[in-house]
Structures are given as C-alpha cells and as structure tokens.
C-alpha cells in the first residue's frame, strides 16, 4: 500500500495519528496489577516489581542484572528470530530474557528451547496473559520490539510509560515514538530508548551493546527512564489530533 498512500500524501490527503495509551489501565503509578506501583519520582520501587518478575519466571534474583523482555505475538513480523540469534550475546553480558507470547509454532518451540538451555537466565511463558504482561513491563528494564514493520505499536508506548526502555527497529510507528540514545539525543535530553535500522542480527547486537553501555551508567539510565516516562502518548493527545482533523475536514 505504501506507494499508493504516498501519492495521497503528496496530494495532502493523508493524515497519520498515533495510537493512544489508555492510562486508566496502563499507568505505573495506579496499576493494581503491579505489586509495587511507582512513578517518575519513585522509580526506586520498580526494583520490587523486577524482583517479583525474576522470582515468578524462575530467574536468578538481582537488581543489577539487566532484564530484557518480550511481550508479543510470535510472528515473523515481530523480528523475534533476530532476538533468538542474539540470546547468547545477551547472556554473555550477564543479562536475562523474559518472553511472554504466542503464535508461530517454530518460534514458540525455539524460545522454549532457549529457556531449557539457559535455566535461570531465560524465562518463557507461552500464552496470552494480560495481567502478566503488566508485571513484565513493570518489572523489566528493556522491552524489545525489533519488528520488520510496525504501523504504530503499543508495546513500546507501554515501555516508555513504565520506564522500561524500548529497544526497537527504526520503522513505522517506532520511528515516530522512540528517540534513540544517540550522543546527540542524550545531550539534548531527548533520548527515550534504543533503535537500530538494518533488519539483521548484527545491527540488533550493536544496539544491545549500547544498552549495556548505558546500563553501566545508572544515573544516566535513570535520567533516560524519566525522559521516557514524561512522554505523553495518551488518548488525550490522539483524541485532540482526531478532533482537529475532523474539524479541518
Ligand atoms: P500488534 O497489534 O501488531 O500485535 P501492538 O504492539 O500494536 O502489536 O499491540 C499488541 C498488544 O498486545 C500489546 O498491548 C501487547 O502488550 C499485547 N500482547 C501481545 N502478546 C501478548 C501476550 N501473549 N500476552 C499479553 N499481551 C500481549
């Protein structure tokens, strides 16, 4: 559709409006599904949710261990085969991986095999569990969404809101919502996550290495978390954009 839509865009007939987050349901300060709700000023409480998550997934418990998470349909679109290739590197750096998802039989099997191969470091739950998705996004440090394409995406928006830094591919809605931790964005106070362009495991690995560099600087990490949590992708913003568009029409 892209070619067709682009011509409409050139004619000034195409408008894009981002998804909205329902913050009655997704808000770390009022999330009854979290054992310890937290806000930008009380980010220290996020550690309790991380501990709970590590325990519930059978992982070694430690605040200093970076926890990467996936909450996703397990399909080719979502680029999770790249994550599977990067698992050894993640673990070499001392990280953990938590996966919640359901979908393609191959991907399910491969993630379960990774959990069996790396007990205590990789935890996998196959299925669709709304409540558990809140606990993962509340407890993890990084939420990975390396999609091949993504019209908008909600998962990275939840990650931002919960100070769980999104690691995304620079495509579609991710390009509109996640500001990479480049030196420029860090200096300008804009950085909210990590993004990479090429759809291959080398590019993902380089992004993962940049996660570890930031992780080794806890003050800077916290600063980026606060930046991410300050972003407003609520329905208030989306609804205003719809209203403005309808009025213009
Ligand atoms: P898509 O619509 O392409 O699946 P989005 O990121 O736009 O991707 O929305 C997916 C939503 O479904 C997110 O809210 C995500 O948290 C949720 N989700 C996906 N898989 C699961 C799962 N297994 N359990 C709970 N929630 C899930």
Coordinates of N, CA and C and ligand atoms in Angstrom, one line a residue:
X1 N 0.8 -1.2 0.0 CA 0.0 0.0 0.0 C 0.9 1.3 0.0
X2 N 2.2 1.1 0.3 CA 2.9 2.3 0.6 C 3.0 3.3 -0.6
X3 N 3.2 2.7 -1.8 CA 3.2 3.6 -3.0 C 2.0 4.4 -3.2
X4 N 0.8 3.7 -3.0 CA -0.5 4.3 -3.2 C -0.7 5.4 -2.2
X5 N -0.4 5.1 -0.9 CA -0.6 6.0 0.2 C 0.3 7.3 0.0
X6 N 1.5 7.0 -0.5 CA 2.5 8.2 -0.6 C 1.9 9.2 -1.6
X7 N 1.3 8.7 -2.7 CA 0.7 9.6 -3.7 C -0.4 10.5 -3.0
X8 N -1.2 9.8 -2.2 CA -2.3 10.5 -1.5 C -1.6 11.6 -0.5
X9 N -0.5 11.2 0.1 CA 0.2 12.1 1.0 C 0.6 13.3 0.2
X10 N 1.2 13.1 -1.0 CA 1.7 14.2 -1.8 C 0.5 15.2 -2.1
X11 N -0.7 14.6 -2.3 CA -1.8 15.4 -2.6 C -2.4 16.1 -1.3
X12 N -1.7 15.8 -0.2 CA -2.2 16.4 1.1 C -3.4 15.8 1.6
X13 N -3.7 14.5 1.2 CA -5.0 13.9 1.6 C -4.8 12.8 2.6
X14 N -3.5 12.6 3.1 CA -3.3 11.6 4.1 C -2.8 12.2 5.4
X15 N -3.4 11.7 6.5 CA -3.0 12.1 7.8 C -2.7 10.9 8.7
X16 N -1.7 11.0 9.5 CA -1.4 9.9 10.4 C -1.6 10.3 11.8
X17 N -2.3 9.5 12.6 CA -2.5 9.8 14.0 C -2.0 8.5 14.8
X18 N -1.2 8.8 15.8 CA -0.6 7.6 16.6 C -1.7 7.0 17.4
X19 N -1.4 5.7 17.8 CA -2.3 5.0 18.8 C -2.3 5.8 20.1
X20 N -3.2 5.5 20.9 CA -3.2 6.1 22.3 C -3.1 5.0 23.3
X21 N -2.5 5.4 24.4 CA -2.4 4.5 25.6 C -3.6 4.9 26.5
X22 N -4.3 3.9 26.9 CA -5.4 4.1 27.9 C -4.7 4.1 29.3
X23 N -4.6 5.3 29.8 CA -3.8 5.4 31.1 C -4.7 5.1 32.3
X24 N -5.9 4.8 32.1 CA -6.7 4.2 33.2 C -6.2 2.7 33.5
X25 N -5.7 2.1 32.4 CA -5.3 0.7 32.5 C -3.7 0.6 32.6
X26 N -3.1 1.5 31.8 CA -1.6 1.4 31.7 C -1.0 2.6 32.3
X27 N -0.8 2.6 33.6 CA -0.1 3.7 34.3 C 0.6 3.1 35.5
X28 N 1.9 3.3 35.6 CA 2.7 2.6 36.6 C 2.3 3.0 38.0
X29 N 1.8 4.3 38.1 CA 1.5 4.8 39.5 C 0.2 4.2 40.0
X30 N -0.7 3.8 39.1 CA -2.0 3.3 39.6 C -2.3 1.9 39.0
X31 N -1.3 1.2 38.8 CA -1.5 -0.2 38.2 C -1.7 -1.2 39.3
X32 N -2.9 -1.6 39.5 CA -3.2 -2.6 40.5 C -2.6 -3.9 40.3
X33 N -2.2 -4.2 39.0 CA -1.6 -5.5 38.7 C -0.1 -5.6 39.1
X34 N 0.4 -4.4 39.5 CA 1.8 -4.4 40.0 C 1.9 -4.6 41.5
X35 N 2.8 -5.3 42.0 CA 2.9 -5.5 43.4 C 3.3 -4.1 44.1
X36 N 4.1 -3.3 43.3 CA 4.6 -2.1 43.8 C 4.5 -1.0 42.7
X37 N 3.3 -0.3 42.7 CA 3.2 0.8 41.7 C 4.3 1.9 42.0
X38 N 4.7 2.6 40.9 CA 5.7 3.6 41.0 C 5.5 4.7 40.0
X39 N 6.2 5.8 40.3 CA 6.1 6.9 39.4 C 7.5 7.4 39.0
X40 N 7.6 8.5 38.3 CA 8.9 9.0 37.9 C 9.8 9.4 39.2
X41 N 9.1 9.9 40.2 CA 9.8 10.3 41.4 C 10.1 9.1 42.3
X42 N 9.4 8.0 42.1 CA 9.6 6.8 43.0 C 10.1 5.6 42.2
X43 N 10.9 5.9 41.2 CA 11.4 4.8 40.3 C 12.1 3.7 41.1
X44 N 12.6 4.0 42.3 CA 13.3 3.0 43.1 C 12.4 1.8 43.4
X45 N 11.1 2.1 43.4 CA 10.1 1.0 43.6 C 10.0 0.0 42.5
X46 N 10.5 0.4 41.3 CA 10.4 -0.5 40.2 C 11.2 -1.8 40.5
X47 N 12.2 -1.6 41.3 CA 13.1 -2.8 41.6 C 12.3 -3.9 42.3
X48 N 11.3 -3.6 43.1 CA 10.4 -4.6 43.7 C 9.7 -5.4 42.7
X49 N 9.2 -4.7 41.7 CA 8.5 -5.5 40.6 C 9.5 -6.3 39.8
X50 N 10.7 -5.9 39.7 CA 11.7 -6.7 38.9 C 12.0 -7.9 39.7
X51 N 12.1 -7.8 41.0 CA 12.4 -9.0 41.9 C 11.3 -10.0 41.8
X52 N 10.0 -9.5 41.8 CA 8.9 -10.4 41.7 C 8.9 -11.1 40.4
X53 N 9.2 -10.4 39.3 CA 9.2 -10.9 38.0 C 10.3 -12.0 37.9
X54 N 11.5 -11.7 38.4 CA 12.6 -12.7 38.4 C 12.2 -14.0 39.1
X55 N 11.5 -13.8 40.3 CA 11.1 -15.0 41.1 C 10.1 -15.8 40.3
X56 N 9.1 -15.0 39.8 CA 8.0 -15.8 39.1 C 8.4 -16.5 37.9
X57 N 9.5 -16.0 37.2 CA 10.0 -16.7 36.0 C 11.1 -17.7 36.3
X58 N 11.4 -17.9 37.6 CA 12.5 -18.8 37.9 C 13.9 -18.3 37.5
X59 N 14.0 -17.0 37.5 CA 15.4 -16.5 37.2 C 16.1 -16.1 38.4
X60 N 17.5 -16.1 38.3 CA 18.3 -15.6 39.4 C 17.8 -14.2 39.8
X61 N 17.8 -13.9 41.1 CA 17.3 -12.6 41.5 C 18.5 -11.7 41.7
X62 N 18.4 -10.5 41.1 CA 19.5 -9.5 41.3 C 19.1 -8.2 40.7
X63 N 19.2 -7.1 41.4 CA 18.8 -5.8 40.9 C 19.7 -5.3 39.8
X64 N 20.9 -5.8 39.9 CA 21.9 -5.2 38.9 C 21.9 -6.0 37.6
X65 N 21.2 -7.1 37.5 CA 21.1 -7.9 36.3 C 20.1 -7.2 35.4
X66 N 20.5 -6.8 34.2 CA 19.5 -6.2 33.3 C 18.5 -7.2 32.7
X67 N 17.3 -6.9 32.9 CA 16.2 -7.9 32.4 C 15.6 -7.3 31.1
X68 N 15.8 -8.1 30.0 CA 15.2 -7.7 28.7 C 13.9 -8.5 28.6
X69 N 12.9 -7.9 28.0 CA 11.6 -8.6 27.9 C 11.0 -8.5 26.5
X70 N 10.2 -9.5 26.2 CA 9.4 -9.5 25.0 C 7.9 -9.9 25.4
X71 N 7.0 -9.0 25.0 CA 5.5 -9.4 25.1 C 5.0 -9.2 23.7
X72 N 4.7 -10.3 23.1 CA 4.4 -10.1 21.6 C 3.7 -11.3 21.1
X73 N 2.9 -11.0 20.0 CA 2.6 -12.1 19.1 C 3.9 -12.7 18.5
X74 N 4.0 -14.0 18.5 CA 5.2 -14.6 18.0 C 5.1 -14.9 16.5
X75 N 5.4 -13.8 15.7 CA 5.2 -13.9 14.2 C 6.5 -13.4 13.6
X76 N 6.6 -13.7 12.3 CA 7.8 -13.2 11.5 C 7.8 -11.7 11.6
X77 N 6.7 -11.0 11.5 CA 6.6 -9.6 11.5 C 7.4 -9.0 12.7
X78 N 7.4 -9.6 13.8 CA 7.9 -9.0 15.0 C 9.4 -9.1 15.2
X79 N 10.1 -9.8 14.2 CA 11.6 -9.9 14.2 C 12.2 -10.6 15.3
X80 N 11.4 -11.5 15.9 CA 11.9 -12.2 17.1 C 13.0 -13.3 16.8
X81 N 13.0 -13.7 15.5 CA 14.1 -14.6 15.2 C 15.5 -13.9 15.4
X82 N 15.5 -12.6 15.2 CA 16.8 -11.9 15.4 C 17.1 -11.9 16.9
X83 N 16.1 -11.8 17.8 CA 16.4 -11.9 19.2 C 17.0 -13.3 19.6
X84 N 16.4 -14.3 19.0 CA 16.8 -15.7 19.3 C 18.3 -15.8 18.9
X85 N 18.7 -15.2 17.8 CA 20.1 -15.2 17.4 C 21.0 -14.5 18.4
X86 N 20.4 -13.5 19.0 CA 21.2 -12.6 19.9 C 21.2 -13.1 21.3
X87 N 20.5 -14.2 21.6 CA 20.4 -14.6 23.0 C 21.8 -14.9 23.7
X88 N 22.7 -15.7 23.0 CA 24.0 -15.9 23.6 C 24.7 -14.6 24.0
X89 N 24.6 -13.6 23.1 CA 25.3 -12.4 23.4 C 24.7 -11.7 24.6
X90 N 23.4 -11.7 24.7 CA 22.7 -11.1 25.8 C 23.2 -11.7 27.1
X91 N 23.2 -13.0 27.1 CA 23.6 -13.8 28.3 C 25.1 -13.6 28.7
X92 N 25.9 -13.5 27.6 CA 27.3 -13.3 27.9 C 27.5 -12.0 28.7
X93 N 26.7 -11.0 28.4 CA 26.8 -9.7 29.1 C 26.1 -9.8 30.5
X94 N 25.6 -11.0 30.8 CA 25.0 -11.1 32.2 C 23.6 -10.7 32.2
X95 N 22.9 -10.6 31.1 CA 21.5 -10.1 31.1 C 20.6 -11.3 31.2
X96 N 19.3 -11.1 31.5 CA 18.3 -12.1 31.5 C 17.2 -11.8 30.4
X97 N 16.5 -12.8 30.0 CA 15.5 -12.6 29.0 C 14.2 -13.2 29.5
X98 N 13.1 -12.4 29.4 CA 11.7 -12.9 29.8 C 10.9 -12.8 28.5
X99 N 10.2 -13.8 28.2 CA 9.3 -13.8 27.0 C 7.9 -14.2 27.3
X100 N 6.9 -13.4 26.9 CA 5.5 -13.8 27.0 C 5.0 -13.7 25.6
X101 N 4.4 -14.7 25.1 CA 3.9 -14.6 23.7 C 3.3 -15.9 23.2
X102 N 2.6 -15.8 22.1 CA 2.0 -17.0 21.5 C 1.9 -16.7 20.0
X103 N 2.0 -17.8 19.2 CA 1.9 -17.6 17.8 C 2.5 -18.7 17.0
X104 N 3.5 -18.4 16.1 CA 4.1 -19.5 15.2 C 4.7 -20.6 16.1
X105 N 4.4 -21.8 15.7 CA 4.8 -23.0 16.4 C 6.4 -23.0 16.5
X106 N 7.0 -22.6 15.4 CA 8.5 -22.7 15.4 C 9.1 -21.7 16.4
X107 N 8.6 -20.5 16.4 CA 9.1 -19.5 17.4 C 8.8 -19.9 18.8
X108 N 7.6 -20.5 19.1 CA 7.3 -20.9 20.4 C 8.3 -22.0 20.8
X109 N 8.6 -22.9 19.9 CA 9.5 -24.0 20.2 C 10.9 -23.5 20.5
X110 N 11.3 -22.6 19.7 CA 12.7 -22.1 19.8 C 12.9 -21.3 21.1
X111 N 11.9 -20.5 21.5 CA 12.0 -19.8 22.8 C 12.0 -20.8 23.9
X112 N 11.1 -21.8 23.8 CA 11.1 -22.8 24.9 C 12.4 -23.5 25.0
X113 N 13.0 -23.8 23.9 CA 14.3 -24.5 23.9 C 15.4 -23.6 24.5
X114 N 15.3 -22.3 24.3 CA 16.3 -21.3 24.9 C 16.1 -21.3 26.4
X115 N 14.8 -21.4 26.9 CA 14.6 -21.4 28.3 C 15.2 -22.7 28.9
X116 N 15.0 -23.8 28.2 CA 15.6 -25.1 28.7 C 17.1 -25.1 28.7
X117 N 17.7 -24.4 27.7 CA 19.1 -24.4 27.6 C 19.8 -23.5 28.6
X118 N 19.1 -22.4 29.0 CA 19.6 -21.4 29.9 C 18.7 -21.2 31.1
X119 N 18.6 -22.2 31.9 CA 17.7 -22.0 33.1 C 18.2 -21.0 34.0
X120 N 17.3 -20.2 34.6 CA 17.8 -19.1 35.5 C 18.1 -17.8 34.8
X121 N 18.3 -17.9 33.4 CA 18.6 -16.7 32.7 C 17.6 -16.4 31.6
X122 N 16.9 -17.4 31.1 CA 15.8 -17.1 30.1 C 14.5 -17.8 30.7
X123 N 13.5 -17.0 30.8 CA 12.2 -17.4 31.2 C 11.1 -17.2 30.1
X124 N 10.4 -18.3 29.8 CA 9.4 -18.2 28.7 C 8.1 -18.6 29.1
X125 N 7.1 -17.8 28.8 CA 5.7 -18.3 29.0 C 4.9 -18.2 27.7
X126 N 4.4 -19.3 27.2 CA 3.6 -19.3 26.0 C 2.2 -19.1 26.4
X127 N 1.5 -18.1 25.8 CA 0.1 -17.9 26.0 C -0.2 -16.4 26.0
X128 N -1.4 -16.1 26.2 CA -1.8 -14.6 26.2 C -2.3 -14.3 27.6
X129 N -1.6 -13.5 28.3 CA -1.9 -13.2 29.7 C -1.8 -11.7 29.9
X130 N -3.0 -11.0 29.9 CA -3.0 -9.6 30.1 C -2.3 -9.1 31.4
X131 N -2.7 -9.8 32.5 CA -2.2 -9.3 33.8 C -0.7 -9.5 33.9
X132 N -0.2 -10.6 33.3 CA 1.2 -10.9 33.4 C 2.0 -9.9 32.5
X133 N 1.4 -9.5 31.4 CA 2.1 -8.5 30.6 C 2.3 -7.2 31.3
X134 N 1.4 -6.8 32.3 CA 1.7 -5.6 33.1 C 2.9 -5.9 34.0
X135 N 2.9 -7.1 34.6 CA 4.0 -7.4 35.5 C 5.4 -7.4 34.8
X136 N 5.4 -7.9 33.6 CA 6.6 -7.9 32.8 C 7.1 -6.5 32.5
X137 N 6.1 -5.7 32.0 CA 6.5 -4.4 31.6 C 6.9 -3.5 32.8
X138 N 6.2 -3.8 33.9 CA 6.5 -3.1 35.2 C 7.9 -3.5 35.7
X139 N 8.3 -4.8 35.5 CA 9.5 -5.3 36.2 C 10.7 -5.3 35.3
X140 N 10.6 -5.4 34.0 CA 11.8 -5.5 33.2 C 12.5 -4.1 33.0
X141 N 13.7 -4.2 32.5 CA 14.5 -3.0 32.3 C 14.4 -2.5 30.8
X142 N 14.3 -3.5 29.9 CA 14.2 -3.2 28.5 C 13.1 -4.0 27.8
X143 N 12.3 -3.4 27.0 CA 11.3 -4.1 26.3 C 11.7 -4.1 24.8
X144 N 11.9 -5.3 24.2 CA 12.4 -5.4 22.9 C 11.3 -5.6 21.9
X145 N 11.3 -4.8 20.8 CA 10.3 -4.9 19.7 C 11.0 -4.6 18.4
X146 N 11.8 -5.6 17.9 CA 12.6 -5.4 16.7 C 11.8 -5.7 15.4
X147 N 10.6 -5.2 15.3 CA 9.7 -5.6 14.2 C 10.3 -5.3 12.8
X148 N 9.9 -6.2 11.9 CA 10.2 -5.9 10.5 C 9.4 -4.7 10.0
X149 N 8.2 -4.6 10.4 CA 7.3 -3.5 10.1 C 6.3 -3.3 11.2
X150 N 5.9 -2.1 11.4 CA 5.0 -1.8 12.6 C 4.2 -0.5 12.3
X151 N 2.9 -0.7 12.0 CA 2.1 0.5 11.7 C 2.2 1.6 12.9
X152 N 2.0 1.2 14.1 CA 2.2 2.1 15.2 C 2.9 1.4 16.4
X153 N 2.2 0.4 16.9 CA 2.8 -0.4 18.0 C 2.3 0.2 19.3
X154 N 1.9 -0.6 20.2 CA 1.5 -0.2 21.6 C 2.6 -0.6 22.6
X155 N 3.2 -1.7 22.4 CA 4.2 -2.2 23.4 C 5.2 -1.2 23.8
X156 N 5.8 -0.6 22.7 CA 6.9 0.4 23.1 C 6.3 1.6 23.8
X157 N 5.0 1.9 23.6 CA 4.4 3.1 24.3 C 4.2 2.7 25.8
X158 N 3.8 1.4 26.0 CA 3.8 1.0 27.4 C 5.1 1.0 28.1
X159 N 6.2 0.5 27.3 CA 7.5 0.6 27.8 C 7.9 2.0 28.2
X160 N 7.7 2.9 27.4 CA 8.1 4.3 27.7 C 7.4 4.8 29.0
X161 N 6.1 4.5 29.1 CA 5.3 4.9 30.2 C 5.8 4.3 31.5
X162 N 6.3 3.1 31.4 CA 6.7 2.4 32.6 C 8.3 2.5 32.9
X163 N 8.9 3.3 32.1 CA 10.4 3.5 32.3 C 11.1 2.2 32.0
X164 N 10.5 1.4 31.1 CA 11.1 0.1 30.6 C 11.6 0.4 29.2
X165 N 12.9 0.7 29.1 CA 13.3 1.4 27.8 C 13.1 0.5 26.6
X166 N 12.4 1.0 25.6 CA 12.1 0.2 24.4 C 13.4 0.1 23.5
X167 N 13.6 -1.1 23.0 CA 14.7 -1.4 22.0 C 13.9 -1.8 20.8
X168 N 13.9 -0.9 19.8 CA 13.0 -1.1 18.6 C 13.8 -1.0 17.3
X169 N 13.2 -1.5 16.2 CA 13.8 -1.2 14.9 C 13.2 0.2 14.5
X170 N 14.1 0.9 13.8 CA 13.6 2.3 13.3 C 12.7 2.1 12.1
X171 N 11.5 1.8 12.4 CA 10.5 1.6 11.3 C 9.1 2.1 11.8
X172 N 8.3 2.5 10.9 CA 6.8 2.8 11.2 C 6.7 3.6 12.4
X173 N 5.7 3.2 13.3 CA 5.4 4.0 14.5 C 6.6 4.1 15.5
X174 N 7.5 3.1 15.4 CA 8.6 3.2 16.3 C 9.4 4.4 16.1
X175 N 9.6 4.7 14.7 CA 10.4 5.9 14.4 C 9.7 7.2 14.9
X176 N 8.4 7.1 15.0 CA 7.7 8.3 15.5 C 7.7 8.5 17.0
X177 N 8.0 7.4 17.7 CA 7.7 7.4 19.2 C 9.0 7.2 20.1
X178 N 10.0 6.6 19.5 CA 11.2 6.2 20.4 C 12.4 7.0 19.9
X179 N 13.0 7.8 20.8 CA 14.2 8.6 20.4 C 15.4 7.8 20.9
X180 N 16.3 7.5 20.0 CA 17.4 6.6 20.3 C 18.4 7.4 21.2
X181 N 19.1 6.5 22.0 CA 20.1 7.1 23.0 C 21.4 7.4 22.2
X182 N 21.3 8.2 21.2 CA 22.5 8.7 20.5 C 23.1 9.7 21.4
X183 N 24.4 10.0 21.1 CA 25.1 11.1 21.9 C 24.3 12.4 21.8
X184 N 23.8 12.7 20.6 CA 23.1 14.0 20.4 C 21.8 14.0 21.2
X185 N 21.0 12.9 21.1 CA 19.8 12.9 21.8 C 20.0 12.9 23.3
X186 N 21.1 12.2 23.8 CA 21.4 12.2 25.2 C 21.7 13.7 25.6
X187 N 22.6 14.3 24.8 CA 23.0 15.7 25.2 C 21.8 16.6 25.2
X188 N 20.8 16.4 24.3 CA 19.7 17.3 24.2 C 18.5 16.9 25.1
X189 N 18.7 15.9 25.9 CA 17.7 15.5 26.8 C 16.5 14.9 26.1
X190 N 16.7 14.2 24.9 CA 15.6 13.7 24.2 C 15.5 12.2 24.2
X191 N 16.6 11.5 24.6 CA 16.7 10.1 24.4 C 15.6 9.3 25.3
X192 N 15.0 8.4 24.7 CA 14.0 7.6 25.4 C 14.1 6.1 25.2
X193 N 15.0 5.6 24.4 CA 15.2 4.2 24.2 C 16.3 3.9 23.2
X194 N 16.2 2.8 22.5 CA 17.3 2.4 21.6 C 16.6 2.0 20.3
X195 N 17.2 2.4 19.2 CA 16.7 1.9 17.9 C 17.8 1.6 17.0
X196 N 17.5 0.7 16.1 CA 18.5 0.3 15.1 C 17.8 0.1 13.7
X197 N 18.5 0.3 12.6 CA 17.9 0.4 11.3 C 17.9 -0.9 10.6
X198 N 19.0 -1.5 10.3 CA 19.1 -2.7 9.5 C 18.4 -3.9 10.1
X199 N 17.7 -4.7 9.3 CA 17.0 -5.8 9.9 C 17.9 -7.0 9.9
X200 N 18.9 -7.0 10.7 CA 19.8 -8.2 10.8 C 20.3 -8.3 12.2
X201 N 20.9 -9.4 12.6 CA 21.3 -9.6 14.0 C 22.5 -8.8 14.3
X202 N 23.3 -8.4 13.3 CA 24.5 -7.6 13.6 C 24.0 -6.2 14.1
X203 N 23.0 -5.7 13.5 CA 22.5 -4.3 13.9 C 21.8 -4.4 15.2
X204 N 21.1 -5.5 15.5 CA 20.5 -5.7 16.8 C 21.6 -5.8 17.9
X205 N 22.6 -6.6 17.6 CA 23.7 -6.8 18.6 C 24.4 -5.4 18.9
X206 N 24.6 -4.6 17.9 CA 25.2 -3.3 18.2 C 24.3 -2.5 19.1
X207 N 23.0 -2.6 18.9 CA 22.0 -1.8 19.7 C 22.1 -2.4 21.2
X208 N 22.2 -3.7 21.2 CA 22.2 -4.4 22.6 C 23.5 -3.9 23.3
X209 N 24.6 -3.8 22.6 CA 25.8 -3.3 23.2 C 25.7 -1.9 23.8
X210 N 24.9 -1.1 23.0 CA 24.7 0.3 23.5 C 23.8 0.3 24.8
X211 N 22.9 -0.7 24.8 CA 22.1 -0.9 26.1 C 23.0 -1.1 27.3
X212 N 24.0 -2.0 27.1 CA 24.9 -2.3 28.2 C 25.8 -1.1 28.6
X213 N 26.1 -0.3 27.6 CA 26.9 0.9 27.9 C 26.1 1.8 28.8
X214 N 24.9 2.0 28.4 CA 24.0 2.9 29.2 C 23.7 2.3 30.6
X215 N 23.5 1.0 30.6 CA 23.3 0.3 31.9 C 24.4 0.4 32.9
X216 N 25.6 0.6 32.3 CA 26.8 0.7 33.2 C 26.9 2.1 33.8
X217 N 26.0 3.0 33.4 CA 25.9 4.4 33.9 C 24.5 4.6 34.6
X218 N 24.3 4.1 35.8 CA 23.0 4.1 36.4 C 22.3 5.4 36.5
X219 N 23.1 6.5 36.7 CA 22.5 7.8 36.8 C 21.9 8.2 35.4
X220 N 22.7 7.9 34.4 CA 22.2 8.3 33.0 C 21.0 7.4 32.7
X221 N 21.1 6.1 33.1 CA 19.9 5.2 32.8 C 18.6 5.8 33.4
X222 N 18.8 6.2 34.6 CA 17.6 6.8 35.3 C 17.1 8.0 34.7
X223 N 18.0 8.8 34.2 CA 17.7 10.1 33.5 C 16.9 9.7 32.2
X224 N 17.3 8.7 31.5 CA 16.6 8.4 30.3 C 15.2 7.8 30.6
X225 N 15.2 7.0 31.7 CA 13.9 6.4 32.2 C 12.9 7.6 32.4
X226 N 13.4 8.6 33.1 CA 12.5 9.7 33.4 C 12.0 10.5 32.2
X227 N 12.9 10.6 31.2 CA 12.6 11.2 30.0 C 11.5 10.4 29.3
X228 N 11.7 9.1 29.3 CA 10.7 8.2 28.6 C 9.3 8.3 29.3
X229 N 9.3 8.3 30.6 CA 8.1 8.3 31.4 C 7.4 9.7 31.2
X230 N 8.1 10.7 30.8 CA 7.5 12.0 30.7 C 6.7 12.1 29.3
X231 N 7.0 11.2 28.4 CA 6.3 11.3 27.1 C 4.8 11.0 27.3
X232 N 4.0 11.8 26.5 CA 2.6 11.6 26.6 C 2.0 11.0 25.3
X233 N 1.7 9.7 25.3 CA 1.1 9.1 24.1 C -0.3 8.6 24.6
X234 N -1.0 9.4 25.4 CA -2.3 9.1 25.9 C -3.4 9.3 24.8
X235 N -4.6 8.8 25.1 CA -5.7 9.1 24.2 C -6.1 10.6 24.1
X236 N -5.7 11.3 25.2 CA -6.0 12.8 25.2 C -5.3 13.4 24.0
X237 N -4.1 13.0 23.8 CA -3.3 13.6 22.6 C -3.9 13.1 21.3
X238 N -4.2 11.8 21.2 CA -4.7 11.2 20.0 C -6.1 11.8 19.7
X239 N -6.9 11.9 20.7 CA -8.3 12.4 20.5 C -8.2 13.9 20.0
X240 N -7.3 14.7 20.5 CA -7.2 16.0 20.1 C -6.8 16.1 18.6
X241 N -5.9 15.2 18.2 CA -5.5 15.1 16.8 C -6.7 14.7 15.9
X242 N -7.5 13.8 16.4 CA -8.7 13.4 15.6 C -9.6 14.5 15.5
X243 N -9.9 15.2 16.6 CA -10.8 16.3 16.6 C -10.3 17.4 15.6
X244 N -9.0 17.7 15.7 CA -8.5 18.8 14.8 C -8.7 18.4 13.3
X245 N -8.5 17.1 13.1 CA -8.6 16.6 11.7 C -10.0 16.7 11.2
X246 N -11.0 16.2 12.1 CA -12.4 16.3 11.7 C -12.8 17.7 11.5
X247 N -12.4 18.6 12.3 CA -12.8 20.0 12.2 C -12.3 20.6 10.9
X248 N -11.0 20.2 10.5 CA -10.4 20.7 9.3 C -11.2 20.2 8.1
X249 N -11.6 18.9 8.2 CA -12.4 18.3 7.1 C -13.7 18.9 6.9
Ligands
LIG1 P1 0.2 -5.9 17.2 O1 -1.1 -5.3 17.2 O2 0.9 -6.0 15.9 O3 0.2 -7.3 17.9 P2 0.9 -3.9 19.1 O4 2.2 -3.6 19.9 O5 0.3 -2.7 18.4 O6 1.2 -5.1 18.1 O7 -0.2 -4.4 20.2 C1 0.0 -5.7 20.7 C2 -0.7 -5.6 22.1 O8 -0.9 -7.0 22.5 C3 0.2 -5.0 23.2 O9 -0.6 -4.4 24.1 C4 0.9 -6.2 23.8 O10 1.2 -5.9 25.2 C5 -0.2 -7.2 23.8 N1 0.2 -8.6 23.7 C6 0.8 -9.3 22.7 N2 1.0 -10.6 23.0 C7 0.6 -10.7 24.3 C8 0.5 -11.8 25.2 N3 1.0 -13.0 24.8 N4 0.0 -11.6 26.4 C9 -0.5 -10.4 26.8 N5 -0.5 -9.3 26.0 C10 0.1 -9.5 24.7

